[in-house]
Tab-separated table of C-alpha atoms and ligand atoms in Angstrom:
chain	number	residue	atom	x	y	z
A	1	UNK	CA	142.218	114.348	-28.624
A	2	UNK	CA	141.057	110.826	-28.367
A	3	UNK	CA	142.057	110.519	-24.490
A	4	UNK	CA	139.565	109.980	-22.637
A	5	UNK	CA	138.347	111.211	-19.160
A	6	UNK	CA	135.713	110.380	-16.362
A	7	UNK	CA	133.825	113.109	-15.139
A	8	UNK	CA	131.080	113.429	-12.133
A	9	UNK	CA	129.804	117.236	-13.205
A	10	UNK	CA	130.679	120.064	-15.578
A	11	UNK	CA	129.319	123.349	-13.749
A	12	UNK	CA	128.779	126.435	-16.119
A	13	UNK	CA	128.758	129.615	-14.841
A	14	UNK	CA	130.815	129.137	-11.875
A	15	UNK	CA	132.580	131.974	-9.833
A	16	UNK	CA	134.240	130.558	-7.437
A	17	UNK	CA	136.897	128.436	-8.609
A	18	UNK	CA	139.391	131.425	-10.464
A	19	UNK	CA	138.836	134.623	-12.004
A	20	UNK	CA	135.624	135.843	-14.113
A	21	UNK	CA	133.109	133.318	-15.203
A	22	UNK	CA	134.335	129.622	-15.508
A	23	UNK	CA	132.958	126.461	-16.618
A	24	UNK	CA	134.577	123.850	-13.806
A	25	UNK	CA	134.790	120.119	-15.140
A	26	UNK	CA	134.977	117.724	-12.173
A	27	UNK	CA	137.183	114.775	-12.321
A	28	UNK	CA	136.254	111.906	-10.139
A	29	UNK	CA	138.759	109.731	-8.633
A	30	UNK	CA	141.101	110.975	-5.653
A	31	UNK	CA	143.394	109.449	-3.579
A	32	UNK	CA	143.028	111.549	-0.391
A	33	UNK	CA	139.927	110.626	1.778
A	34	UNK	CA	139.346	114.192	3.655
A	35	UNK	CA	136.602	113.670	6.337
A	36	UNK	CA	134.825	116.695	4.997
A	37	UNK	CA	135.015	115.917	1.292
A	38	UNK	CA	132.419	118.191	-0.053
A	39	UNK	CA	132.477	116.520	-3.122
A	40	UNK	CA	132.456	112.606	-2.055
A	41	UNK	CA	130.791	111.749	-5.569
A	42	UNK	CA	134.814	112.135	-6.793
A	43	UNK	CA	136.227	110.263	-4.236
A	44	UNK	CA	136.037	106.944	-6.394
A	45	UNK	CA	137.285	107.032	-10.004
A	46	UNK	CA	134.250	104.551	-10.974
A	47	UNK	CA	130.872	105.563	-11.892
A	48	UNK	CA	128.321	105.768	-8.722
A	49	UNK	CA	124.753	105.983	-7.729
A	50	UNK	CA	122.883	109.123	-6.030
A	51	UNK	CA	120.075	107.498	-4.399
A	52	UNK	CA	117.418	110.946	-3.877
A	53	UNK	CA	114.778	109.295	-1.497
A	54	UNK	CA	112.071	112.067	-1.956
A	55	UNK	CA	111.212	111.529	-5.181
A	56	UNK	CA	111.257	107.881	-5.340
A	57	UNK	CA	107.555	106.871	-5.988
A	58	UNK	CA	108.002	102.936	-5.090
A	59	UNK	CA	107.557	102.003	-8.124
A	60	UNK	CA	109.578	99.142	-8.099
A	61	UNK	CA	110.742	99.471	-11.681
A	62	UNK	CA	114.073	100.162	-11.255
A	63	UNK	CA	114.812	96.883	-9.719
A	64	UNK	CA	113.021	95.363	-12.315
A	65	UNK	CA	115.591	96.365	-14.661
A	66	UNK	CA	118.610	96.373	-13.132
A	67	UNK	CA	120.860	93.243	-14.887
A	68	UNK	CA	123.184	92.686	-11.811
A	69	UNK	CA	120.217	91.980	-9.116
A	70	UNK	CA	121.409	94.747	-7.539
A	71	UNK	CA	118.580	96.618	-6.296
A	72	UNK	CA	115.666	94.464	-4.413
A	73	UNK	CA	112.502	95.849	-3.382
A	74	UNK	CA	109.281	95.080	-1.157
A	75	UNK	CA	105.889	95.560	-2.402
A	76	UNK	CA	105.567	99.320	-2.775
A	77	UNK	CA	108.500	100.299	-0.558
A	78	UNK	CA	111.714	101.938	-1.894
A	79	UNK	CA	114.666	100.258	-3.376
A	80	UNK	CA	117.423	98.765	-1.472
A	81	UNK	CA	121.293	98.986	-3.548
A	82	UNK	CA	123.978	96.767	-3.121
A	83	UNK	CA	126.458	98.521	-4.214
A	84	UNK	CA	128.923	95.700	-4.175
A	85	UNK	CA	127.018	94.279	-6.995
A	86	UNK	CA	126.752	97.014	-9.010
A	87	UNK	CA	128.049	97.302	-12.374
A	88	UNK	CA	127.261	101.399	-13.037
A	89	UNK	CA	125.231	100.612	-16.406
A	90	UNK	CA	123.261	103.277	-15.289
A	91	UNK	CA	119.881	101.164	-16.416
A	92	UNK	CA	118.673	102.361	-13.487
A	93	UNK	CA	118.535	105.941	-13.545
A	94	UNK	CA	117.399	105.603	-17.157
A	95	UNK	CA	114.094	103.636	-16.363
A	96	UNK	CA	112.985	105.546	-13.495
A	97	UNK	CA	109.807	107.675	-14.280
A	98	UNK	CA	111.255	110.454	-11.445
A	99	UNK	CA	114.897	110.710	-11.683
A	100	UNK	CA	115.308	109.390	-8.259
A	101	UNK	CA	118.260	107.550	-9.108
A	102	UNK	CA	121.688	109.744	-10.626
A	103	UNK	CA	124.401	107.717	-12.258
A	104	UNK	CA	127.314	110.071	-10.806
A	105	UNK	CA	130.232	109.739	-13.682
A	106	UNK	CA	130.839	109.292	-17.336
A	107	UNK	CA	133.249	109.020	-20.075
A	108	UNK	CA	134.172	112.065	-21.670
A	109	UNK	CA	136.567	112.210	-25.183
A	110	UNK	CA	138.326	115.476	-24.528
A	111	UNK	CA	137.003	116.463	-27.967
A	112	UNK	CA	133.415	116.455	-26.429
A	113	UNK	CA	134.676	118.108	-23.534
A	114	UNK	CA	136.043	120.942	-25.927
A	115	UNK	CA	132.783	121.501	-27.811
A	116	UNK	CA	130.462	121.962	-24.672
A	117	UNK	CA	133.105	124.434	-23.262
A	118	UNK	CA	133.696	126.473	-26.368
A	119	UNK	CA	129.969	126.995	-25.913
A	120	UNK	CA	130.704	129.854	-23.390
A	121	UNK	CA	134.289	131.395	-24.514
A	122	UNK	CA	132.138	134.407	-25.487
A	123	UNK	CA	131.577	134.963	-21.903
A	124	UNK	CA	135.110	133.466	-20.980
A	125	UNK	CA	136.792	136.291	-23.061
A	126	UNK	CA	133.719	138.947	-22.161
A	127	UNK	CA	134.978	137.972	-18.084
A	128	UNK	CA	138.288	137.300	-18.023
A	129	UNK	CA	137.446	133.306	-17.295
A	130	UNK	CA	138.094	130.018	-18.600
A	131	UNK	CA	137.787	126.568	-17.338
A	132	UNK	CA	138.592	125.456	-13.804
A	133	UNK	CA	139.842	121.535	-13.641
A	134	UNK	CA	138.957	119.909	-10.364
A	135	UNK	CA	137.327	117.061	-8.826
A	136	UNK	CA	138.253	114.656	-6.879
A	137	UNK	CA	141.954	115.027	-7.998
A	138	UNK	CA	141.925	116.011	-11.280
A	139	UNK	CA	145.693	114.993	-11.150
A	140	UNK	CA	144.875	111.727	-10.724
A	141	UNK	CA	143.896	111.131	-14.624
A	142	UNK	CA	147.151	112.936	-15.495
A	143	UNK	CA	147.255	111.832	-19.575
A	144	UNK	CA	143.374	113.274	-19.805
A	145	UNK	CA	143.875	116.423	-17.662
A	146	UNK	CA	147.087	117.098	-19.998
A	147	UNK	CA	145.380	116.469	-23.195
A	148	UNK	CA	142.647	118.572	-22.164
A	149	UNK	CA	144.703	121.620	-21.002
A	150	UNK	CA	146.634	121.138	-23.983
A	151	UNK	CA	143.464	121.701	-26.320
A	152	UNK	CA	142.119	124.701	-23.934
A	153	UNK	CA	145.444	126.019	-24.635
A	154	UNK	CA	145.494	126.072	-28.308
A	155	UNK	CA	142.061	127.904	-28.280
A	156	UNK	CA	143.190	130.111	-26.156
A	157	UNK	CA	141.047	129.177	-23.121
A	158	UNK	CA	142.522	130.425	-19.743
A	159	UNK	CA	142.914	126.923	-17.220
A	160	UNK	CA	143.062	126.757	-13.739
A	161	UNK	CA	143.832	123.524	-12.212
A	162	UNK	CA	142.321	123.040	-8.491
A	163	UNK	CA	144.485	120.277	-6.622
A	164	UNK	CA	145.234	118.343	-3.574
A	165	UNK	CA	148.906	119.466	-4.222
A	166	UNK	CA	149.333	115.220	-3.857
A	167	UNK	CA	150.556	113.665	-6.813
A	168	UNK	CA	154.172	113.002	-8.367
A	169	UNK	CA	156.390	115.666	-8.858
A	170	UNK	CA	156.831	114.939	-12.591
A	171	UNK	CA	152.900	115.014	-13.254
A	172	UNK	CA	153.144	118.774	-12.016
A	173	UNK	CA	156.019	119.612	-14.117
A	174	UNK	CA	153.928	118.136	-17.286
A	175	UNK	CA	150.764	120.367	-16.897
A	176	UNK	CA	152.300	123.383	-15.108
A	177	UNK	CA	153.455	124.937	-18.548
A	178	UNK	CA	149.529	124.240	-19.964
A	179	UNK	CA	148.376	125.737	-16.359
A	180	UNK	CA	147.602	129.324	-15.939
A	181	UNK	CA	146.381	129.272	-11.981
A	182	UNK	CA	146.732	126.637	-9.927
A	183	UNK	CA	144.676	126.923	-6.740
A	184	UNK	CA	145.986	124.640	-4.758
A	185	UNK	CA	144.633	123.028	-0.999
A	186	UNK	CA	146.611	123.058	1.925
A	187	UNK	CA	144.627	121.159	4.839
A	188	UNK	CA	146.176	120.422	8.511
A	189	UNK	CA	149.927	121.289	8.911
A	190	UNK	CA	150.809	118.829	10.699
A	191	UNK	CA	151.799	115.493	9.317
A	192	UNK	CA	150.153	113.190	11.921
A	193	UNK	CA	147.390	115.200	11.624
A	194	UNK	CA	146.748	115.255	8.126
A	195	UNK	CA	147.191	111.507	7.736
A	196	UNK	CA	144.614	111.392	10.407
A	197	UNK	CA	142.400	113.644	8.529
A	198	UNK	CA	142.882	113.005	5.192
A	199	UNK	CA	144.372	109.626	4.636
A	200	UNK	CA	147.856	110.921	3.534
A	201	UNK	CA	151.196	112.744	4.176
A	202	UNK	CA	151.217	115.925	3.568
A	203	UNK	CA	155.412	115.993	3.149
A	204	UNK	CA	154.685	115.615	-0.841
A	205	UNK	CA	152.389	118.041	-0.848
A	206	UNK	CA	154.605	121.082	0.546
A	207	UNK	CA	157.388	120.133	-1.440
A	208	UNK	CA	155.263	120.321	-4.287
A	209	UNK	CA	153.557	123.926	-3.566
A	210	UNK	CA	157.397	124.791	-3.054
A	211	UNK	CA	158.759	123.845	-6.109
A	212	UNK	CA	155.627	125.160	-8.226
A	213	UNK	CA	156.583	128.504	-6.490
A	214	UNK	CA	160.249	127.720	-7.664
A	215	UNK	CA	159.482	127.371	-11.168
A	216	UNK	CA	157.228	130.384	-11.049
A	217	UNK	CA	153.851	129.589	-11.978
A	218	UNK	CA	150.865	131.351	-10.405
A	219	UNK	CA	149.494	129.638	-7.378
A	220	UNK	CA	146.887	130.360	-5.273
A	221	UNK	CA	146.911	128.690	-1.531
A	222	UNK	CA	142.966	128.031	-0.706
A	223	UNK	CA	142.637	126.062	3.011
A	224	UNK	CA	139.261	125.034	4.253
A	225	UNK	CA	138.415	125.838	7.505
A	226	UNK	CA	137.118	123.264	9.765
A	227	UNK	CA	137.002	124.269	13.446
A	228	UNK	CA	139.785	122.615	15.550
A	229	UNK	CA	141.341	121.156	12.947
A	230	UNK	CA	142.713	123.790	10.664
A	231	UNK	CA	141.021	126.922	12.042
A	232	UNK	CA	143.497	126.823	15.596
A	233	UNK	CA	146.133	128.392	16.583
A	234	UNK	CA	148.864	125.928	15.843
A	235	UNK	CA	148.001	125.016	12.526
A	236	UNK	CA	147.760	128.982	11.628
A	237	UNK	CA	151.355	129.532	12.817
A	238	UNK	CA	152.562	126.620	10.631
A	239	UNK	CA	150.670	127.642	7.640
A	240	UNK	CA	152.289	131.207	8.413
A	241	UNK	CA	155.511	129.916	8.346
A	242	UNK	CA	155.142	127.652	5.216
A	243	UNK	CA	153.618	130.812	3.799
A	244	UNK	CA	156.191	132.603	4.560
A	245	UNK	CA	158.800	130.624	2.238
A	246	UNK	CA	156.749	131.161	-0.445
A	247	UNK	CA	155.880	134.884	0.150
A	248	UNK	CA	156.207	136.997	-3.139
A	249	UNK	CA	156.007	134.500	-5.655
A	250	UNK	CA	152.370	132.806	-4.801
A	251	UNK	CA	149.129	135.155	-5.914
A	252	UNK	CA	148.276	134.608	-2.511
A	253	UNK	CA	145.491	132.707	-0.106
A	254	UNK	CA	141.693	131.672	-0.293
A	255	UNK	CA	140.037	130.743	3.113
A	256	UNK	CA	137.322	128.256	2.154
A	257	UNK	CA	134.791	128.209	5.685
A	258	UNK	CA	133.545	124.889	6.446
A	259	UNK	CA	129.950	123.540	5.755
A	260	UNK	CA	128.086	120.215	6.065
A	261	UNK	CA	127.498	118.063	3.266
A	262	UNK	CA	125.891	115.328	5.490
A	263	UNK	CA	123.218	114.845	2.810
A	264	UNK	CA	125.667	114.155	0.024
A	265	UNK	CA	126.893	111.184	1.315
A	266	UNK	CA	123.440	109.706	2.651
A	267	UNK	CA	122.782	109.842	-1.045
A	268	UNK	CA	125.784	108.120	-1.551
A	269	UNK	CA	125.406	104.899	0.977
A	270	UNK	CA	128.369	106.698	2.688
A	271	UNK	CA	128.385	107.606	5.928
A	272	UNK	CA	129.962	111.310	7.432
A	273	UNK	CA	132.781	111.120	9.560
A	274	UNK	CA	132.488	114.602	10.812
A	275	UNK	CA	131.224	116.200	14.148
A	276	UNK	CA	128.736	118.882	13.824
A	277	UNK	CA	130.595	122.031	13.670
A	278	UNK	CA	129.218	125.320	12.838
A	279	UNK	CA	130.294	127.318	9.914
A	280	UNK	CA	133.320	129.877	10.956
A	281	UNK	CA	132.029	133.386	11.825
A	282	UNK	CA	132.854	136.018	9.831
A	283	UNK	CA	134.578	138.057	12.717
A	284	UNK	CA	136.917	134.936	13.007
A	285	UNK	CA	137.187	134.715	8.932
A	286	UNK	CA	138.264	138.960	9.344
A	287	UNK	CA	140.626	138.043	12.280
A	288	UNK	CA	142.526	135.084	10.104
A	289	UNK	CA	142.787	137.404	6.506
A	290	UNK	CA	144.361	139.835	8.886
A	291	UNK	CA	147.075	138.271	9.902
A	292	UNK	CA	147.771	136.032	6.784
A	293	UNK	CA	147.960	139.022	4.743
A	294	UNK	CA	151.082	140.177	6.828
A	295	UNK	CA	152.562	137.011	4.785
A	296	UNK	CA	150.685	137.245	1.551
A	297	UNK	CA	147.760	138.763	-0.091
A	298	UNK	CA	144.278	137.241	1.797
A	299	UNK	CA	141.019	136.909	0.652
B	1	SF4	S1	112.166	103.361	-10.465
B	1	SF4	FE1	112.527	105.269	-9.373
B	1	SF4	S2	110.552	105.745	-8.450
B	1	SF4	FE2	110.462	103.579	-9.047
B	1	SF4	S3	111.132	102.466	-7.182
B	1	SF4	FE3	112.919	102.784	-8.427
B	1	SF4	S4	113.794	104.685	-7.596
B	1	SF4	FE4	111.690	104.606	-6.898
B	2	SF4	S1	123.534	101.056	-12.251
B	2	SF4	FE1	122.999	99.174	-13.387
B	2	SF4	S2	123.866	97.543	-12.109
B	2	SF4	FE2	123.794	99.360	-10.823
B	2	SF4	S3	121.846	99.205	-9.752
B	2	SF4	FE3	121.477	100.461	-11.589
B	2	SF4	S4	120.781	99.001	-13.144
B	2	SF4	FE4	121.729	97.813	-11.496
């Protein structure tokens, strides 16, 4: 109970990430660097700064307090961060009279993480939910994400655990028994591609969807789709086939259409690598479920 975890967001009332109504706990730190992160505030396990430009009044107080020199600022214009120089005290986002600056990440004991969620297991039992882990990778702060399944689990909480599918074998094997869904990504099929796309191989990551299918525990495939990268013919055939080795003892697949988060990342002082690209229709969203769920269930 005394590990401790960093977290970038604990979302209440969420129905999107497993069944019923969930609280999802967001673990920050990942080691995959998708160009359409929707979450980029995970990407880095260290606390970070959300800059929100509209409600800065130019105060200049924030820059005033900051201990690093970090932030510098003209007469009545807004701050300017360098983010090399700073140390995530969060002084910043303290002192500001309009909460224009959000320290993104903080240190959670697993026993505090406990008490806020047992807040809602009313609702939890009342809907058939529980708490979704995610992030980030939430498999990238393995001894925290184990502790903290392992309380859920003594309460009685149902977990679901939403991952890359990229991390050692043996850190999978350690949570799966503590894991009662794990929704788990699969992005471009092919290995050049995904390394191009996401900063990694994805060889470790179908071996591990494989062997979590071995050992039996319910998994549920989720793929965002980005046009002409994952939503094309190619990649649909080899997430068929994949599928298809697996068939019967996954729950089945999630198709998560593609949206911009530009504005994210401006907030961040990071810039986005993707093209515009309009969201998938739903015609083409109806045309993909079709044909995956010849291979497994498809929603
Ligand atoms: S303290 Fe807040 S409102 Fe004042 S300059 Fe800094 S960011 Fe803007
Ligand atoms: S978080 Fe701390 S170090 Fe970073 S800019 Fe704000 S006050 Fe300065």
């Amino acid at each position: 109970m005394r590990e401790t975890g960093i977290v970038f967001d604990i979302q209440r009332f969420s129905l999107h990430d497993g069944p019923g109504i969930r609280t999802t706990v967001f673990l920050k730190g990942c080691p995959l660097r998708c160009l359409w992160c929707h979450n980029p505030e995970g990407l880095s396990p260290k606390p970070e700064l959300m800059f929100f430009d509209y409600k800065c009044l130019g105060c200049g107080t924030c820059a005033r307090v900051c201990p690093e020199g970090a932030l510098a600022q003209g007469a009545g214009a807004k701050p300017r961060l360098a983010r090399e120089k700073c140390a995530g005290c969060g002084r910043c986002a303290e002192a500001c009279p309009s909460g224009a600056w959000r320290l993104v990440g903080r240190t959670i004991t697993v026993e505090e993480l406990l008490s806020l969620l047992e807040r809602d297991a009313l609702l939890y039992d009342r809907s058939q939910g529980g708490v979704t882990f995610s992030g980030g990778e939430p498999l990238f702060q393995p001894d925290f994400l184990h502790a903290a399944l392992a309380a859920c689990k003594e309460r009685r909480i149902h977990t679901a655990v939403d991952t890359s599918g990229y991390a050692p074998w043996d850190v999978f094997e350690r949570i799966a028994p503590l894991t009662d869904l794990f929704l788990f990504d699969l992005k471009p099929m092919d290995e050049e591609a995904h390394r191009r796309y996401t900063g990694v191989s994805n060889r470790l990551i179908h071996a591990n969807l494989r062997r979590l299918a071995e050992l039996g525990r319910p998994v549920r495939v989720r793929v965002p789709l980005i046009p002409g990268i994952t939503d094309t013919e190619e990649n649909l055939q080899a997430l068929l086939a994949l599928l298809g080795e697996v068939q019967g003892r996954i729950l089945g697949v999630e198709l998560l259409p593609y949206h911009d988060v530009a504005e994210k990342y401006q907030r961040l002082g990071k810039s986005y690598g993707m093209p515009s690209l309009s969201r998938p229709s739903e015609a083409r969203l109806a045309e993909l479920r079709a044909r995956i769920a010849q291979v497994v269930p498809c929603a």
